[in-house]
PDB file of C-alpha atoms and ligand atoms in Angstrom:
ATOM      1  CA  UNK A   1       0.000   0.000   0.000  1.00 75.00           C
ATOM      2  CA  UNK A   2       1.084   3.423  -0.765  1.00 85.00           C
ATOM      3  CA  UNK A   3       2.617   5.272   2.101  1.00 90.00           C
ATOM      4  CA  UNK A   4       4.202   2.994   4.113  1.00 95.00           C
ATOM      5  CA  UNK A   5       7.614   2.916   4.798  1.00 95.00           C
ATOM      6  CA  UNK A   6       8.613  -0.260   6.619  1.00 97.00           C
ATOM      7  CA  UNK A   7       6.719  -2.638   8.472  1.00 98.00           C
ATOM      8  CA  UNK A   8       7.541  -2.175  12.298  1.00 98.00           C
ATOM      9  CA  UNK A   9       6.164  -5.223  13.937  1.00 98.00           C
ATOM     10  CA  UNK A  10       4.641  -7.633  11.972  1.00 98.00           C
ATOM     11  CA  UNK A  11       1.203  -8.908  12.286  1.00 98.00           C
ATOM     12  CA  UNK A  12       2.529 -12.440  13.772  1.00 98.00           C
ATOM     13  CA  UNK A  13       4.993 -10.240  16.111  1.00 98.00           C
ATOM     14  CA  UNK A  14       1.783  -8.716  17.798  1.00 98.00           C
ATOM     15  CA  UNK A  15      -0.230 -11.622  18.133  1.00 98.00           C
ATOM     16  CA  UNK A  16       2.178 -13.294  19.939  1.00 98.00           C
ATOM     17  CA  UNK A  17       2.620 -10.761  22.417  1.00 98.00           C
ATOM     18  CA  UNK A  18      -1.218 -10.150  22.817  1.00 98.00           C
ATOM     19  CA  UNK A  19      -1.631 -14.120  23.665  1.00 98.00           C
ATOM     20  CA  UNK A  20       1.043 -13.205  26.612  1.00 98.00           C
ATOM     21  CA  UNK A  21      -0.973 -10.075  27.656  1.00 98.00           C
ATOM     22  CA  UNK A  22      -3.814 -11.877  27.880  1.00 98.00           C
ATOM     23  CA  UNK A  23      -2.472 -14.485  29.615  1.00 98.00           C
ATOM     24  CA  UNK A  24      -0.927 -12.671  31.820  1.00 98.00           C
ATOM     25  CA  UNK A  25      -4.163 -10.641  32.559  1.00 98.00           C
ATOM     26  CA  UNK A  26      -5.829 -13.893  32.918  1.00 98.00           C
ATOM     27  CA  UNK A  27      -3.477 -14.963  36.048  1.00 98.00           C
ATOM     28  CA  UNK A  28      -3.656 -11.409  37.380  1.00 98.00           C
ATOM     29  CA  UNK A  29      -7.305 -10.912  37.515  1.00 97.00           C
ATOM     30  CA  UNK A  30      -7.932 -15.206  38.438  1.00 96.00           C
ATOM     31  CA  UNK A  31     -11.434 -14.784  40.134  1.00 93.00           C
ATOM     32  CA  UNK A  32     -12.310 -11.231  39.256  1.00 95.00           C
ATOM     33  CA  UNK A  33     -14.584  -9.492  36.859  1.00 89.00           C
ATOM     34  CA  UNK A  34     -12.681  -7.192  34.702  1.00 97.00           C
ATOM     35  CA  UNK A  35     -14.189  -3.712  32.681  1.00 98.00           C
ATOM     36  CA  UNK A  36     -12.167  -3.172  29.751  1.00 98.00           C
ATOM     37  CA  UNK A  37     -12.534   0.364  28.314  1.00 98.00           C
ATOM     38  CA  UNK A  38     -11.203   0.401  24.686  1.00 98.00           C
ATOM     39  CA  UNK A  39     -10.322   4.576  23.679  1.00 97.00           C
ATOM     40  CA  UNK A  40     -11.657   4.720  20.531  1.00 96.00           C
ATOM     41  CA  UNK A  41     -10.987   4.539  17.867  1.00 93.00           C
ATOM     42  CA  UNK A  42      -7.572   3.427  17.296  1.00 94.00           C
ATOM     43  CA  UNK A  43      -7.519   0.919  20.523  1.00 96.00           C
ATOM     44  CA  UNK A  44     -10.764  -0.996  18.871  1.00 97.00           C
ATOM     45  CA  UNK A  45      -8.054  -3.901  17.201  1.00 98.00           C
ATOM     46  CA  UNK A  46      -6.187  -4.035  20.355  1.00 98.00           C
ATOM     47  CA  UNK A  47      -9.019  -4.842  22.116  1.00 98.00           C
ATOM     48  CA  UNK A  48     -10.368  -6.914  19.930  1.00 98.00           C
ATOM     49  CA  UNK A  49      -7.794  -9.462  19.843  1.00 98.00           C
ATOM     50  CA  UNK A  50      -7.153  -8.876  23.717  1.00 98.00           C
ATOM     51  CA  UNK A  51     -10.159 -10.260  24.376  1.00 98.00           C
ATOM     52  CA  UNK A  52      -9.996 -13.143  22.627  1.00 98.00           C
ATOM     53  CA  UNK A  53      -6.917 -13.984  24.947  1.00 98.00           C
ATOM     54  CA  UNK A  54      -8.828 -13.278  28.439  1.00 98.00           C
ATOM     55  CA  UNK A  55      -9.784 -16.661  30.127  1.00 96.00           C
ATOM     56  CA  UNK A  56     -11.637 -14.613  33.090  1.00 96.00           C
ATOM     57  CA  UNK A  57     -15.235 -12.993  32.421  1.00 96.00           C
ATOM     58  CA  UNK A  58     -14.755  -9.008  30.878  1.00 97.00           C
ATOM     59  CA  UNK A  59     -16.815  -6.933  29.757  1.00 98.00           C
ATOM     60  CA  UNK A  60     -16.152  -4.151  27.433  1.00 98.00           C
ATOM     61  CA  UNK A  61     -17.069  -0.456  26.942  1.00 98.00           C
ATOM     62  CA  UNK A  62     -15.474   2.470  24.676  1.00 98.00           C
ATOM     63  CA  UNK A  63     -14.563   5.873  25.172  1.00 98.00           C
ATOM     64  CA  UNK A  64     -14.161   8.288  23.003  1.00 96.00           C
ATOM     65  CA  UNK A  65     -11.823  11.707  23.425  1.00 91.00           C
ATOM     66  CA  UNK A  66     -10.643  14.633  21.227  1.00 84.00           C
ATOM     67  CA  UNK A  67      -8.228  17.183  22.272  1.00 70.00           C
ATOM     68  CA  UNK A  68      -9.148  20.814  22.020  1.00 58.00           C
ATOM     69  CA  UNK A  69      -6.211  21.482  19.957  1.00 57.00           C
ATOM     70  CA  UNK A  70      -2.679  22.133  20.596  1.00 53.00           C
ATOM     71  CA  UNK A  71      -2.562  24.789  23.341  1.00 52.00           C
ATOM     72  CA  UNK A  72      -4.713  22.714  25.272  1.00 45.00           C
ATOM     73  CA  UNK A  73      -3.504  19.620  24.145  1.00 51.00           C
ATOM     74  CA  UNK A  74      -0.195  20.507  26.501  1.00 58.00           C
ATOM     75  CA  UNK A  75      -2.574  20.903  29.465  1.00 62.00           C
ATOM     76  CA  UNK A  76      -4.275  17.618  28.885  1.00 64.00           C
ATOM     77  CA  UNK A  77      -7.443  18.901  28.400  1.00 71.00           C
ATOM     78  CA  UNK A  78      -9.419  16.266  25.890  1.00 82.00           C
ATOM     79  CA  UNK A  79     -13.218  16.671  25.486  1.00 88.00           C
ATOM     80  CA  UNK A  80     -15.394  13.253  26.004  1.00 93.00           C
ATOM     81  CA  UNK A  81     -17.073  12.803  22.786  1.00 93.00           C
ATOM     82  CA  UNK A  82     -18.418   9.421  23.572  1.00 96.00           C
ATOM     83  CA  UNK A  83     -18.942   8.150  27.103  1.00 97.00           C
ATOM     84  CA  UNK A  84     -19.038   4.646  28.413  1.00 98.00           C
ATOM     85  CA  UNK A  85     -22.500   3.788  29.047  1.00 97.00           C
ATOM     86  CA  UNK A  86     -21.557   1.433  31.960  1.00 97.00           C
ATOM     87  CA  UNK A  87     -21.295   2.288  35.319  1.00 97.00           C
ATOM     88  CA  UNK A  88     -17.772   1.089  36.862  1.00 98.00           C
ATOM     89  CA  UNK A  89     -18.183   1.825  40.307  1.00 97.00           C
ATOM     90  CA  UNK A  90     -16.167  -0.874  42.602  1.00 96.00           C
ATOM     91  CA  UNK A  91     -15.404  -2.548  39.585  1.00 97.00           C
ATOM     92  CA  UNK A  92     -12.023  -3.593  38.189  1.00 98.00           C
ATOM     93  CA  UNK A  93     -11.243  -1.359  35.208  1.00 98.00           C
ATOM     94  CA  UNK A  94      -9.016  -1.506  32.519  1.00 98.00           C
ATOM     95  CA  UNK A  95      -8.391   1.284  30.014  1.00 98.00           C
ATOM     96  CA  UNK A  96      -7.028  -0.221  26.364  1.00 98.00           C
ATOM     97  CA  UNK A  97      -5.570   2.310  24.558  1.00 98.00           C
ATOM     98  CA  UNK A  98      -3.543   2.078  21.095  1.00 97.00           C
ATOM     99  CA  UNK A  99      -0.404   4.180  21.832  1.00 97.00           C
ATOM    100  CA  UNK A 100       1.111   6.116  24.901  1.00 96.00           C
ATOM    101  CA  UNK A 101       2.993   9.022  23.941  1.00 94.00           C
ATOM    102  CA  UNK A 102       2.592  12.255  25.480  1.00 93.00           C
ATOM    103  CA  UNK A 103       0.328  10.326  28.327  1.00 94.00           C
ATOM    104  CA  UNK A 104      -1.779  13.055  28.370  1.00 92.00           C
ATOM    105  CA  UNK A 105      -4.555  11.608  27.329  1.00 93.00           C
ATOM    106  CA  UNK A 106      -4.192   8.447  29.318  1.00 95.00           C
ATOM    107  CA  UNK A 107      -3.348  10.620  32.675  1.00 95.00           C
ATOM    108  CA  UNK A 108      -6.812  12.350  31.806  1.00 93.00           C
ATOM    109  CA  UNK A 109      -8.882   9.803  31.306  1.00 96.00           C
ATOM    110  CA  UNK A 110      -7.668   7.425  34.638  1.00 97.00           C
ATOM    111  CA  UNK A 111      -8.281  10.378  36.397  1.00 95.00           C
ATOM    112  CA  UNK A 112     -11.543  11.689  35.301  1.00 95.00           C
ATOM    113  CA  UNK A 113     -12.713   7.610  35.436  1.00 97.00           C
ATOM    114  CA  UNK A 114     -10.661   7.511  39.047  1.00 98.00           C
ATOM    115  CA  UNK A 115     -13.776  10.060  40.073  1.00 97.00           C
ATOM    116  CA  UNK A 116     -16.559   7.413  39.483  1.00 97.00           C
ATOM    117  CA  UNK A 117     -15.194   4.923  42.534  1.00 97.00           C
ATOM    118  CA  UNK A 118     -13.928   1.959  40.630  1.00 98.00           C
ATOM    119  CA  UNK A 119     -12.261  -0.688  42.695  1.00 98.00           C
ATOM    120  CA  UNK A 120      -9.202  -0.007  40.750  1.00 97.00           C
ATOM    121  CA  UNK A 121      -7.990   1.139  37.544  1.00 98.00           C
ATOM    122  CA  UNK A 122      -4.908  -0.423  35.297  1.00 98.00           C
ATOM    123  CA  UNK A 123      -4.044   0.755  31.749  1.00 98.00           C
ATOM    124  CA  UNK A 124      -2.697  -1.200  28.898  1.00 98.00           C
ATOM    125  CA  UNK A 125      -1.256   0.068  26.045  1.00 98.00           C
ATOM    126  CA  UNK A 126      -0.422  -2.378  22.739  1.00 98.00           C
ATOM    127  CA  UNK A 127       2.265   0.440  22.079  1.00 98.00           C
ATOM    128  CA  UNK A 128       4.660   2.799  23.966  1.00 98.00           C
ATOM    129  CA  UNK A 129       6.636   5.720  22.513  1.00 97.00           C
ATOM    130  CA  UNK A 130       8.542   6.944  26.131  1.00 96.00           C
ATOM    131  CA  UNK A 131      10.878   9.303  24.198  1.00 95.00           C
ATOM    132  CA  UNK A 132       7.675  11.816  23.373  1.00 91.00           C
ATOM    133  CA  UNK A 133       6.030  11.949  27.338  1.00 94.00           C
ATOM    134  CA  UNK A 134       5.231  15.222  28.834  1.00 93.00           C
ATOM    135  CA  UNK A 135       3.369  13.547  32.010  1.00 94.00           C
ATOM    136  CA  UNK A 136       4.348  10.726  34.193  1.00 95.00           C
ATOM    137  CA  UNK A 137       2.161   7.842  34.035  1.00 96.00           C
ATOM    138  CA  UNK A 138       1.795   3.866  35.030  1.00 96.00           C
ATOM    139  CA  UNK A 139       1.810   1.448  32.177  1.00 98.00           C
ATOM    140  CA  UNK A 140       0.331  -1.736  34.003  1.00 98.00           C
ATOM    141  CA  UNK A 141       0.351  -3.769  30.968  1.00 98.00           C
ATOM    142  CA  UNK A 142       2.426  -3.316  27.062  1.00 98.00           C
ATOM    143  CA  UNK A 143       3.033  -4.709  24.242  1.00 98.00           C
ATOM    144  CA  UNK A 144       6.266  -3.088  22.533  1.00 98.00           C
ATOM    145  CA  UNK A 145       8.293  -0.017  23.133  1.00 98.00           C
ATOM    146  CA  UNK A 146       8.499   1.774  19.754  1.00 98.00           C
ATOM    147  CA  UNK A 147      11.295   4.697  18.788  1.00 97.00           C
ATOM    148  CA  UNK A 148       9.997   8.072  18.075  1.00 95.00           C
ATOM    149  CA  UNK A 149       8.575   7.618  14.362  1.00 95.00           C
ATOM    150  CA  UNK A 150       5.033   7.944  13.383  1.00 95.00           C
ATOM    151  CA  UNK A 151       3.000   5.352  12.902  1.00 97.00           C
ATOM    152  CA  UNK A 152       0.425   3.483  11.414  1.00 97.00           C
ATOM    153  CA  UNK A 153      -1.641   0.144  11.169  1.00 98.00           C
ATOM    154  CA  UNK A 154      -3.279  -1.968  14.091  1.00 98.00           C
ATOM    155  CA  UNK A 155      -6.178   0.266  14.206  1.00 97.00           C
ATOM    156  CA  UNK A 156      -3.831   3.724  14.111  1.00 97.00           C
ATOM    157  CA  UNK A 157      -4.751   6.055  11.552  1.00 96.00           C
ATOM    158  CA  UNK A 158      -3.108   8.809   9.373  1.00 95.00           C
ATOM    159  CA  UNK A 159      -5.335  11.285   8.250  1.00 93.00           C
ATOM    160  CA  UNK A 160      -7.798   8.403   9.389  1.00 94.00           C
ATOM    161  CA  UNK A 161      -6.438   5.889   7.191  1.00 95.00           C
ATOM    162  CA  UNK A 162      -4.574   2.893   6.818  1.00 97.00           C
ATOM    163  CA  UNK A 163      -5.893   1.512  10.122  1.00 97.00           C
ATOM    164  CA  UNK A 164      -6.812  -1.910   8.664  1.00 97.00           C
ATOM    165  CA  UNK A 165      -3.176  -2.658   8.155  1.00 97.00           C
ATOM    166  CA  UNK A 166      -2.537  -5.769   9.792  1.00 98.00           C
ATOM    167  CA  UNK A 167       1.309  -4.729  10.422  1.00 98.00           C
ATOM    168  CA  UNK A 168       2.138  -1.764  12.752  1.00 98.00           C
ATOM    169  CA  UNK A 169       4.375   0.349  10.149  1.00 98.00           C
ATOM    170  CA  UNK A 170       6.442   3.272  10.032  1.00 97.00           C
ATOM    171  CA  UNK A 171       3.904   6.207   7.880  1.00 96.00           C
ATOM    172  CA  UNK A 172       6.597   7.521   4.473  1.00 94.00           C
ATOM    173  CA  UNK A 173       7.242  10.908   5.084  1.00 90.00           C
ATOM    174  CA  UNK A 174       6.189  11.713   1.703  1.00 89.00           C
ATOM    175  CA  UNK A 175       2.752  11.033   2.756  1.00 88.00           C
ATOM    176  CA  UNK A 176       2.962  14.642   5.341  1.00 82.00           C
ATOM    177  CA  UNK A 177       5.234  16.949   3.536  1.00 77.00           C
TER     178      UNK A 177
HETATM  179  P1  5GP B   1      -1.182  11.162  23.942  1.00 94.33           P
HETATM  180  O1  5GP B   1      -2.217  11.865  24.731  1.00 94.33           O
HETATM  181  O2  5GP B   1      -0.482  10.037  24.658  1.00 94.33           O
HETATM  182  O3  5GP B   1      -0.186  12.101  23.331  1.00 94.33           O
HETATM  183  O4  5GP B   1      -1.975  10.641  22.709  1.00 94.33           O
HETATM  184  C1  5GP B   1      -2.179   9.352  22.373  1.00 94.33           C
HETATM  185  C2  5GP B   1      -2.927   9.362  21.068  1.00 94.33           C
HETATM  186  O5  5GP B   1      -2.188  10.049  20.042  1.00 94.33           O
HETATM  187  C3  5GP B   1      -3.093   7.957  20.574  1.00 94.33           C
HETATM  188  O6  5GP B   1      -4.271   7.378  21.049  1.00 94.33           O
HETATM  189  C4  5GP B   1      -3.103   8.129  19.077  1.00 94.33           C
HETATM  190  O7  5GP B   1      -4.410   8.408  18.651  1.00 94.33           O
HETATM  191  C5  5GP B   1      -2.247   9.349  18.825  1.00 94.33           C
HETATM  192  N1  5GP B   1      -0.883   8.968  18.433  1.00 94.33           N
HETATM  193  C6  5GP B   1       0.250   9.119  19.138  1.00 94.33           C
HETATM  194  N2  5GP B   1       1.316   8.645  18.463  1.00 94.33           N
HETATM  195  C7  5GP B   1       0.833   8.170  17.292  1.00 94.33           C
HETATM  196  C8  5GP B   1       1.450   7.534  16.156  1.00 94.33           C
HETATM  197  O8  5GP B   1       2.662   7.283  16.060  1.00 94.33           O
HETATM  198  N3  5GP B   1       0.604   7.179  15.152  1.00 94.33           N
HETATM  199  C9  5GP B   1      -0.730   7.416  15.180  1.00 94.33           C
HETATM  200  N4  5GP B   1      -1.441   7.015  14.128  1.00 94.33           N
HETATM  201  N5  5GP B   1      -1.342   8.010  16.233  1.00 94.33           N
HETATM  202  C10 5GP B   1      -0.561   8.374  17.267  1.00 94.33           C
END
């Protein structure tokens, strides 16, 4: 497909690495009910094939966030466009998310779901970029740890494209210039 400059991790790479997730979920949460809350839309794959993995009873909800542009991006203000519909209160909650990179959105969204008395909350992330953080936060659970490139695939979009992509790849500059 046009615009892609190298495959990343390849398609077989990631499931592997879900299967351990889950299983490792699986132990973790052993007797438990789990609330997985996919962030939408580029976590939707993750969490798709995460939860084919989980051996334990989950349910799942999504969330949906857009930040109000780039001044407030840098203060972490997103805007909810889509709640969950579920209430989580002492419940065991998960947030799946695609990518960590500035954590901003991440830190957010534990927080704001922190407010609604959950037993606990975890976060997984299928991918981590730890070069590009502006806030601290607590990866529970990931998949890889990528270099600072932009990229694509595995439910990520450019320009909300190319998310079908089996392969996480690295987006051709040519495609943004
Ligand atoms: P954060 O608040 O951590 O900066 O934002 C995370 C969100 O930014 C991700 O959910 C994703 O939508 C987007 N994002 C960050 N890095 C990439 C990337 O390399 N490729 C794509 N397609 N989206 C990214």
């Amino acid at each position: 497909m046009n615009g892609i400059k190298q495959i990343l991790i390849s398609k077989e790479e990631l499931g592997k690495k879900v299967k351990e997730l889950g299983n490792k979920i699986s132990n973790d949460y052993e007797g438990k009910d789990l609330i997985l809350v996919g962030v939408l839309k580029g976590g939707f794959v993750f969490l798709a094939d995460l939860i084919r993995e989980l051996k334990i009873p989950v349910e799942i909800d999504f969330i949906s966030v857009s930040s109000y542009g780039s001044s407030s991006k840098s203060s972490g203000v997103v805007r909810i466009i889509k709640d969950i519909d579920i209430s989580i209160t002492n419940k065991h909650v998960m947030i799946v998310e695609d990518i960590a990179d500035t954590g901003l959105t991440l830190k957010y969204l534990k927080e704001m779901l922190q407010t609604r008395g959950p037993a606990d909350i975890k976060i997984i992330a299928a991918l981590d970029k730890p070069s590009r953080r502006k806030v601290e936060i607590d990866l529970d659970y990931k998949g890889f740890t990528i270099p600072d490139e932009f990229v694509i695939g595995y439910g990520l979009d450019y320009a909300g494209k190319y998310r079908n992509l089996p392969d996480l790849c690295i987006l051709d500059e040519e495609v943004y210039k």
